[in-house]
Amino acid sequence: NDSAVVYAAAASWSLGRARPRIVATFHTRPSHATRMARVLCRLSARRADVVTAVSPDLARYYVATRWLDRAEVVWNGVDVERFKPRDDSSAGPADQPIVIGNLGRYHAVKRQEDLVDAAALLGRAGLACRFVLAGPGLDCAGLVQRAERVPN
């Protein structure tokens, strides 16, 4: 949530030397609704003691576009060796649909509606997929109604 970065930076300016250390984490590229929101977030992130991103690509983007001078990568915590696709038939019959899931906090800035739109595209292309959505705020911006309109 970029708002937290802005509030933390505002507090740091008002506290001066007594301020706590600030860590800002970016999960996505900038998608602010207004130019002022972009500017505030950018200035606030520069005030942070440490800035992290969830992927090397995202960290490079922020540095290359001069949003930041530096960004460390902190992975999202999923053990990709443990949760990689199986290479054998024990994963289930080939005629079973592929299951694609999204577990997390639902908010308009995360653009989960793109996942619902992808489900519709895959369905129209004849690919057998099942989408599973779970997490707090699931009904943000009518996401459930949008998903219900996707043909089975």
XYZ file of C-alpha atoms in Angstrom:
152
model
C 0.000 0.000 0.000
C 1.746 3.149 -1.203
C -0.256 5.269 1.250
C 1.698 3.713 4.120
C 4.961 4.872 2.526
C 3.628 8.420 2.248
C 2.417 8.479 5.870
C 5.675 7.017 7.172
C 7.707 9.579 5.248
C 5.496 12.424 6.513
C 6.036 11.208 10.071
C 9.784 11.012 9.493
C 9.907 14.613 8.306
C 8.061 15.783 11.400
C 10.136 13.691 13.853
C 13.522 14.712 12.511
C 16.406 12.796 14.115
C 14.132 10.830 16.472
C 12.348 9.145 13.596
C 12.174 5.360 13.258
C 13.865 3.641 10.334
C 11.555 3.268 7.332
C 11.372 0.314 4.957
C 9.331 0.769 1.779
C 8.290 -2.276 -0.262
C 7.071 -2.165 -3.852
C 4.994 -5.031 -5.232
C 3.986 -3.456 -8.565
C 4.972 -0.731 -10.977
C 3.482 2.719 -10.313
C -0.252 2.856 -10.989
C -1.334 5.925 -9.073
C -4.596 7.607 -9.935
C -3.123 11.112 -10.048
C 0.168 12.813 -10.782
C 0.288 14.177 -7.225
C -0.087 10.674 -5.783
C 2.849 9.519 -7.963
C 4.991 12.446 -6.851
C 4.211 11.923 -3.152
C 4.960 8.216 -3.362
C 8.213 8.823 -5.228
C 9.412 11.465 -2.760
C 8.366 9.331 0.182
C 10.201 6.269 -1.114
C 13.352 8.346 -1.442
C 12.992 9.209 2.257
C 13.005 5.504 3.232
C 16.117 3.977 4.755
C 15.663 0.767 2.796
C 13.571 0.120 -0.301
C 12.655 -3.378 -1.390
C 10.923 -4.864 -4.411
C 9.460 -8.351 -4.833
C 11.443 -9.231 -7.963
C 14.722 -8.317 -9.649
C 12.783 -7.015 -12.666
C 10.780 -4.628 -10.496
C 13.865 -3.429 -8.632
C 15.661 -2.759 -11.957
C 12.595 -0.882 -13.251
C 12.504 1.518 -10.297
C 16.237 2.211 -10.509
C 16.259 2.507 -14.342
C 13.343 4.970 -14.303
C 15.085 6.955 -11.539
C 12.269 6.520 -9.076
C 14.897 5.158 -6.707
C 18.656 5.154 -6.356
C 18.635 1.590 -5.059
C 16.241 -1.270 -4.341
C 16.902 -4.598 -2.658
C 14.978 -7.714 -3.678
C 12.971 -9.555 -1.036
C 11.222 -12.543 -2.561
C 7.590 -13.237 -1.791
C 8.320 -16.258 0.397
C 7.150 -19.073 -1.889
C 9.641 -21.935 -2.072
C 9.708 -22.471 -5.849
C 11.558 -25.779 -5.498
C 8.898 -27.169 -3.180
C 5.955 -25.875 -5.193
C 7.151 -26.483 -8.739
C 4.992 -28.411 -11.250
C 5.370 -32.166 -11.205
C 7.088 -33.817 -14.139
C 5.106 -37.053 -13.892
C 1.510 -38.162 -14.253
C 0.916 -38.107 -10.482
C -0.300 -34.529 -10.872
C -3.614 -35.888 -12.170
C -5.212 -36.997 -15.415
C -4.404 -34.951 -18.484
C -8.117 -34.367 -19.127
C -8.512 -32.509 -15.799
C -8.601 -28.706 -15.941
C -5.554 -26.727 -14.954
C -6.190 -24.987 -11.627
C -5.027 -21.372 -11.425
C -5.342 -19.699 -8.035
C -4.974 -16.277 -6.513
C -4.722 -16.067 -2.743
C -4.178 -12.662 -1.237
C -5.633 -9.308 -0.344
C -8.040 -8.069 -2.966
C -7.792 -4.401 -3.853
C -8.346 -2.483 -7.085
C -4.636 -1.589 -7.380
C -3.769 -5.309 -7.572
C -5.864 -5.676 -10.747
C -7.300 -9.127 -10.021
C -9.958 -8.315 -12.608
C -7.238 -9.084 -15.175
C -7.177 -12.659 -13.849
C -10.948 -12.939 -14.307
C -10.622 -11.560 -17.846
C -7.854 -14.107 -18.528
C -10.207 -16.885 -17.402
C -12.768 -15.714 -19.953
C -10.124 -15.606 -22.714
C -8.892 -19.119 -21.906
C -12.458 -20.418 -21.800
C -13.242 -18.928 -25.218
C -10.036 -20.536 -26.538
C -11.309 -23.914 -25.354
C -8.678 -24.495 -22.660
C -9.883 -26.390 -19.614
C -9.020 -24.179 -16.647
C -10.482 -23.635 -13.222
C -9.783 -20.401 -11.365
C -9.857 -20.251 -7.577
C -9.921 -16.851 -5.862
C -9.640 -16.465 -2.073
C -8.733 -13.737 0.386
C -9.992 -10.639 2.182
C -11.800 -8.029 0.115
C -12.700 -10.541 -2.583
C -15.777 -8.603 -3.664
C -13.926 -5.366 -4.336
C -15.210 -3.574 -7.418
C -17.722 -6.306 -8.199
C -15.047 -8.945 -8.821
C -17.361 -11.809 -7.792
C -20.112 -10.647 -10.181
C -17.558 -10.282 -12.948
C -16.309 -13.830 -12.323
C -19.864 -15.200 -12.287
C -20.354 -13.879 -15.838
C -17.453 -16.004 -17.131
C -18.923 -19.063 -18.898
C -18.034 -22.448 -17.367
